[in-house]
């Protein structure tokens, strides 16, 4: 067993992180355009104004993907590029960019997977209350309908929201990401509820306007949980911990709150009790909208925590040993997350599964030989993908894997200080250099994930 014959080997990016082309060809501002101009918000005042200049270099980038043998490419459309006001007037030049990108991908034999929302909230929508305004559900639906109208003749895979945990939690709870607010708890739950409804409305609109059958998914994230040993109690403890409801101060870092409603049409009971004092009114019809059937389940997984059954019969986190392996950004390296994460999530949600993001930030640089050697990334991928393969062999219906990221890019409030790419980007010259891991990934794809 192992990976399916038609396994979707891909890589992922997002619009603001790579495109550049800020304000070009009629693009409206998004909340990141505004946030990056705020002193002290982003590492050394970096912004995505130019980023990887993908807006102008997409042909070269697609060529790289083709040489890498990618079967699929997951990218996001910047809502404010196609609808500068978020609603109403369509920016044909913005549509045209994504048209050309899609055609280029198809011409290279690469399947486009479109994400509708990857943190690019149009500033005009923000000014009208953004996620606080219930009307955003319809505005997002209008945008989804436009995307289906214009692209579904050629594109059949769509993800609605990327990481609501982050765009609500980092954007409005701790303020590290745009728009950089610390909103009242009640507001954050209201925004989250609207985001989930917007997801549901987008599912409806994508289907209603699709020109052919499409597969629609969702791409949340979170830390995973994995058991310390293979003992039944530890496995049960890890499972319980993964779907547990965190304290309200950190509530958005949550699997069940964001995924149960989408799949089951109900918020988890435990959360309804714990968060009761801060919840908005929740109507049955809201839950019906949120739980519009989806076809595929995506999950971004970077790491997890080790859990065992405590003496008191409750799960407890196992502390990491001194010198535990970590990425350049200090995220722990825990390959187990790519075995247990998919397993627990698939057991619970029972949908064809994709890893929509997984990867590592390393201290990459160009060596004297002109190459970029990144053994830590290769080691990371080898370990994580072998875990994913075990999950596939154990019966998890894993359809695909999107490596984060195709190339180095603007890592949100860390600016360009983190390098997650398979391809190195020299931001002075915009030169792209294949890292060792890019060649490694190409070879792995050729062998469909088998070692030999
Ligand atoms: C995820 C984001 C993605 C990128 C990676 C490193 O949380 O979805 O845009 O920043 O982390």
PDB file of N, CA and C in Angstrom, residues 138-182:
ATOM      1  N   UNK A 138     -23.058  37.351   2.447  1.00  0.00           N
ATOM      2  CA  UNK A 138     -23.505  37.547   1.062  1.00  0.00           C
ATOM      3  C   UNK A 138     -22.382  38.092   0.184  1.00  0.00           C
ATOM      4  N   UNK A 139     -21.582  39.001   0.752  1.00  0.00           N
ATOM      5  CA  UNK A 139     -20.475  39.561  -0.038  1.00  0.00           C
ATOM      6  C   UNK A 139     -19.505  38.458  -0.457  1.00  0.00           C
ATOM      7  N   UNK A 140     -19.219  37.574   0.503  1.00  0.00           N
ATOM      8  CA  UNK A 140     -18.296  36.476   0.186  1.00  0.00           C
ATOM      9  C   UNK A 140     -18.945  35.525  -0.822  1.00  0.00           C
ATOM     10  N   UNK A 141     -20.238  35.356  -0.674  1.00  0.00           N
ATOM     11  CA  UNK A 141     -20.971  34.519  -1.626  1.00  0.00           C
ATOM     12  C   UNK A 141     -20.920  35.099  -3.037  1.00  0.00           C
ATOM     13  N   UNK A 142     -21.045  36.407  -3.114  1.00  0.00           N
ATOM     14  CA  UNK A 142     -20.977  37.084  -4.423  1.00  0.00           C
ATOM     15  C   UNK A 142     -19.597  36.851  -5.069  1.00  0.00           C
ATOM     16  N   UNK A 143     -18.589  36.966  -4.247  1.00  0.00           N
ATOM     17  CA  UNK A 143     -17.214  36.735  -4.719  1.00  0.00           C
ATOM     18  C   UNK A 143     -17.042  35.274  -5.178  1.00  0.00           C
ATOM     19  N   UNK A 144     -17.592  34.335  -4.398  1.00  0.00           N
ATOM     20  CA  UNK A 144     -17.489  32.911  -4.764  1.00  0.00           C
ATOM     21  C   UNK A 144     -18.208  32.651  -6.091  1.00  0.00           C
ATOM     22  N   UNK A 145     -19.353  33.296  -6.270  1.00  0.00           N
ATOM     23  CA  UNK A 145     -20.111  33.109  -7.515  1.00  0.00           C
ATOM     24  C   UNK A 145     -19.287  33.613  -8.699  1.00  0.00           C
ATOM     25  N   UNK A 146     -18.641  34.748  -8.511  1.00  0.00           N
ATOM     26  CA  UNK A 146     -17.802  35.305  -9.574  1.00  0.00           C
ATOM     27  C   UNK A 146     -16.660  34.337  -9.935  1.00  0.00           C
ATOM     28  N   UNK A 147     -16.032  33.808  -8.918  1.00  0.00           N
ATOM     29  CA  UNK A 147     -14.917  32.878  -9.153  1.00  0.00           C
ATOM     30  C   UNK A 147     -15.425  31.647  -9.921  1.00  0.00           C
ATOM     31  N   UNK A 148     -16.575  31.134  -9.518  1.00  0.00           N
ATOM     32  CA  UNK A 148     -17.126  29.965 -10.218  1.00  0.00           C
ATOM     33  C   UNK A 148     -17.461  30.325 -11.665  1.00  0.00           C
ATOM     34  N   UNK A 149     -18.115  31.465 -11.849  1.00  0.00           N
ATOM     35  CA  UNK A 149     -18.495  31.917 -13.202  1.00  0.00           C
ATOM     36  C   UNK A 149     -17.283  31.986 -14.128  1.00  0.00           C
ATOM     37  N   UNK A 150     -16.227  32.571 -13.619  1.00  0.00           N
ATOM     38  CA  UNK A 150     -15.088  32.866 -14.477  1.00  0.00           C
ATOM     39  C   UNK A 150     -14.062  31.743 -14.607  1.00  0.00           C
ATOM     40  N   UNK A 151     -14.000  30.869 -13.609  1.00  0.00           N
ATOM     41  CA  UNK A 151     -12.893  29.900 -13.648  1.00  0.00           C
ATOM     42  C   UNK A 151     -13.319  28.431 -13.685  1.00  0.00           C
ATOM     43  N   UNK A 152     -14.565  28.135 -13.339  1.00  0.00           N
ATOM     44  CA  UNK A 152     -14.916  26.718 -13.186  1.00  0.00           C
ATOM     45  C   UNK A 152     -15.072  25.988 -14.521  1.00  0.00           C
ATOM     46  N   UNK A 153     -14.944  26.707 -15.623  1.00  0.00           N
ATOM     47  CA  UNK A 153     -14.886  25.981 -16.895  1.00  0.00           C
ATOM     48  C   UNK A 153     -13.568  25.211 -16.980  1.00  0.00           C
ATOM     49  N   UNK A 154     -12.559  25.696 -16.240  1.00  0.00           N
ATOM     50  CA  UNK A 154     -11.236  25.060 -16.293  1.00  0.00           C
ATOM     51  C   UNK A 154     -10.750  24.532 -14.946  1.00  0.00           C
ATOM     52  N   UNK A 155     -11.311  25.069 -13.864  1.00  0.00           N
ATOM     53  CA  UNK A 155     -10.851  24.677 -12.527  1.00  0.00           C
ATOM     54  C   UNK A 155     -11.964  23.897 -11.835  1.00  0.00           C
ATOM     55  N   UNK A 156     -11.597  22.741 -11.248  1.00  0.00           N
ATOM     56  CA  UNK A 156     -12.636  21.919 -10.613  1.00  0.00           C
ATOM     57  C   UNK A 156     -12.412  21.705  -9.117  1.00  0.00           C
ATOM     58  N   UNK A 157     -11.349  22.302  -8.573  1.00  0.00           N
ATOM     59  CA  UNK A 157     -11.100  22.136  -7.134  1.00  0.00           C
ATOM     60  C   UNK A 157     -11.002  23.488  -6.443  1.00  0.00           C
ATOM     61  N   UNK A 158     -11.768  23.624  -5.395  1.00  0.00           N
ATOM     62  CA  UNK A 158     -11.812  24.896  -4.667  1.00  0.00           C
ATOM     63  C   UNK A 158     -11.756  24.651  -3.167  1.00  0.00           C
ATOM     64  N   UNK A 159     -11.022  25.517  -2.486  1.00  0.00           N
ATOM     65  CA  UNK A 159     -11.089  25.568  -1.022  1.00  0.00           C
ATOM     66  C   UNK A 159     -11.677  26.922  -0.660  1.00  0.00           C
ATOM     67  N   UNK A 160     -12.530  26.956   0.326  1.00  0.00           N
ATOM     68  CA  UNK A 160     -13.163  28.218   0.719  1.00  0.00           C
ATOM     69  C   UNK A 160     -12.209  29.046   1.577  1.00  0.00           C
ATOM     70  N   UNK A 161     -12.092  28.704   2.850  1.00  0.00           N
ATOM     71  CA  UNK A 161     -11.288  29.491   3.780  1.00  0.00           C
ATOM     72  C   UNK A 161      -9.999  28.772   4.131  1.00  0.00           C
ATOM     73  N   UNK A 162      -8.923  29.524   4.155  1.00  0.00           N
ATOM     74  CA  UNK A 162      -7.682  29.002   4.714  1.00  0.00           C
ATOM     75  C   UNK A 162      -7.566  29.446   6.173  1.00  0.00           C
ATOM     76  N   UNK A 163      -7.304  28.502   7.037  1.00  0.00           N
ATOM     77  CA  UNK A 163      -6.958  28.765   8.441  1.00  0.00           C
ATOM     78  C   UNK A 163      -7.774  29.848   9.137  1.00  0.00           C
ATOM     79  N   UNK A 164      -9.062  29.617   9.334  1.00  0.00           N
ATOM     80  CA  UNK A 164      -9.815  30.604  10.111  1.00  0.00           C
ATOM     81  C   UNK A 164      -9.230  30.773  11.516  1.00  0.00           C
ATOM     82  N   UNK A 165      -8.609  29.708  12.031  1.00  0.00           N
ATOM     83  CA  UNK A 165      -7.949  29.796  13.347  1.00  0.00           C
ATOM     84  C   UNK A 165      -7.011  31.004  13.378  1.00  0.00           C
ATOM     85  N   UNK A 166      -6.295  31.201  12.248  1.00  0.00           N
ATOM     86  CA  UNK A 166      -5.286  32.266  12.207  1.00  0.00           C
ATOM     87  C   UNK A 166      -5.884  33.613  11.831  1.00  0.00           C
ATOM     88  N   UNK A 167      -6.754  33.633  10.797  1.00  0.00           N
ATOM     89  CA  UNK A 167      -7.182  34.975  10.416  1.00  0.00           C
ATOM     90  C   UNK A 167      -8.108  35.603  11.449  1.00  0.00           C
ATOM     91  N   UNK A 168      -8.771  34.792  12.251  1.00  0.00           N
ATOM     92  CA  UNK A 168      -9.526  35.363  13.374  1.00  0.00           C
ATOM     93  C   UNK A 168      -8.614  35.486  14.605  1.00  0.00           C
ATOM     94  N   UNK A 169      -7.925  34.415  14.938  1.00  0.00           N
ATOM     95  CA  UNK A 169      -7.117  34.406  16.177  1.00  0.00           C
ATOM     96  C   UNK A 169      -5.966  35.400  16.135  1.00  0.00           C
ATOM     97  N   UNK A 170      -5.171  35.348  15.068  1.00  0.00           N
ATOM     98  CA  UNK A 170      -4.023  36.259  14.990  1.00  0.00           C
ATOM     99  C   UNK A 170      -4.458  37.656  14.561  1.00  0.00           C
ATOM    100  N   UNK A 171      -5.522  37.725  13.793  1.00  0.00           N
ATOM    101  CA  UNK A 171      -5.984  39.024  13.312  1.00  0.00           C
ATOM    102  C   UNK A 171      -6.748  39.824  14.356  1.00  0.00           C
ATOM    103  N   UNK A 172      -7.503  39.109  15.218  1.00  0.00           N
ATOM    104  CA  UNK A 172      -8.417  39.842  16.102  1.00  0.00           C
ATOM    105  C   UNK A 172      -8.311  39.484  17.589  1.00  0.00           C
ATOM    106  N   UNK A 173      -7.622  38.368  17.897  1.00  0.00           N
ATOM    107  CA  UNK A 173      -7.485  38.032  19.321  1.00  0.00           C
ATOM    108  C   UNK A 173      -6.154  38.530  19.885  1.00  0.00           C
ATOM    109  N   UNK A 174      -5.051  38.188  19.180  1.00  0.00           N
ATOM    110  CA  UNK A 174      -3.770  38.682  19.707  1.00  0.00           C
ATOM    111  C   UNK A 174      -3.163  39.788  18.845  1.00  0.00           C
ATOM    112  N   UNK A 175      -3.742  40.027  17.675  1.00  0.00           N
ATOM    113  CA  UNK A 175      -3.347  41.187  16.883  1.00  0.00           C
ATOM    114  C   UNK A 175      -2.014  41.083  16.158  1.00  0.00           C
ATOM    115  N   UNK A 176      -1.430  39.884  16.086  1.00  0.00           N
ATOM    116  CA  UNK A 176      -0.131  39.764  15.406  1.00  0.00           C
ATOM    117  C   UNK A 176      -0.263  39.901  13.890  1.00  0.00           C
ATOM    118  N   UNK A 177      -1.427  39.529  13.371  1.00  0.00           N
ATOM    119  CA  UNK A 177      -1.667  39.623  11.925  1.00  0.00           C
ATOM    120  C   UNK A 177      -2.694  40.725  11.631  1.00  0.00           C
ATOM    121  N   UNK A 178      -2.779  41.092  10.345  1.00  0.00           N
ATOM    122  CA  UNK A 178      -3.750  42.109   9.945  1.00  0.00           C
ATOM    123  C   UNK A 178      -5.157  41.663  10.312  1.00  0.00           C
ATOM    124  N   UNK A 179      -6.019  42.566  10.716  1.00  0.00           N
ATOM    125  CA  UNK A 179      -5.787  44.009  10.855  1.00  0.00           C
ATOM    126  C   UNK A 179      -5.105  44.425  12.156  1.00  0.00           C
ATOM    127  N   UNK A 180      -4.678  43.450  12.969  1.00  0.00           N
ATOM    128  CA  UNK A 180      -3.877  43.779  14.148  1.00  0.00           C
ATOM    129  C   UNK A 180      -4.677  44.255  15.337  1.00  0.00           C
ATOM    130  N   UNK A 181      -5.868  43.703  15.510  1.00  0.00           N
ATOM    131  CA  UNK A 181      -6.725  44.169  16.610  1.00  0.00           C
ATOM    132  C   UNK A 181      -6.773  43.181  17.769  1.00  0.00           C
ATOM    133  N   UNK A 182      -7.083  43.729  18.923  1.00  0.00           N
ATOM    134  CA  UNK A 182      -7.446  42.872  20.057  1.00  0.00           C
ATOM    135  C   UNK A 182      -8.903  43.183  20.336  1.00  0.00           C
TER     136      UNK A 182
END
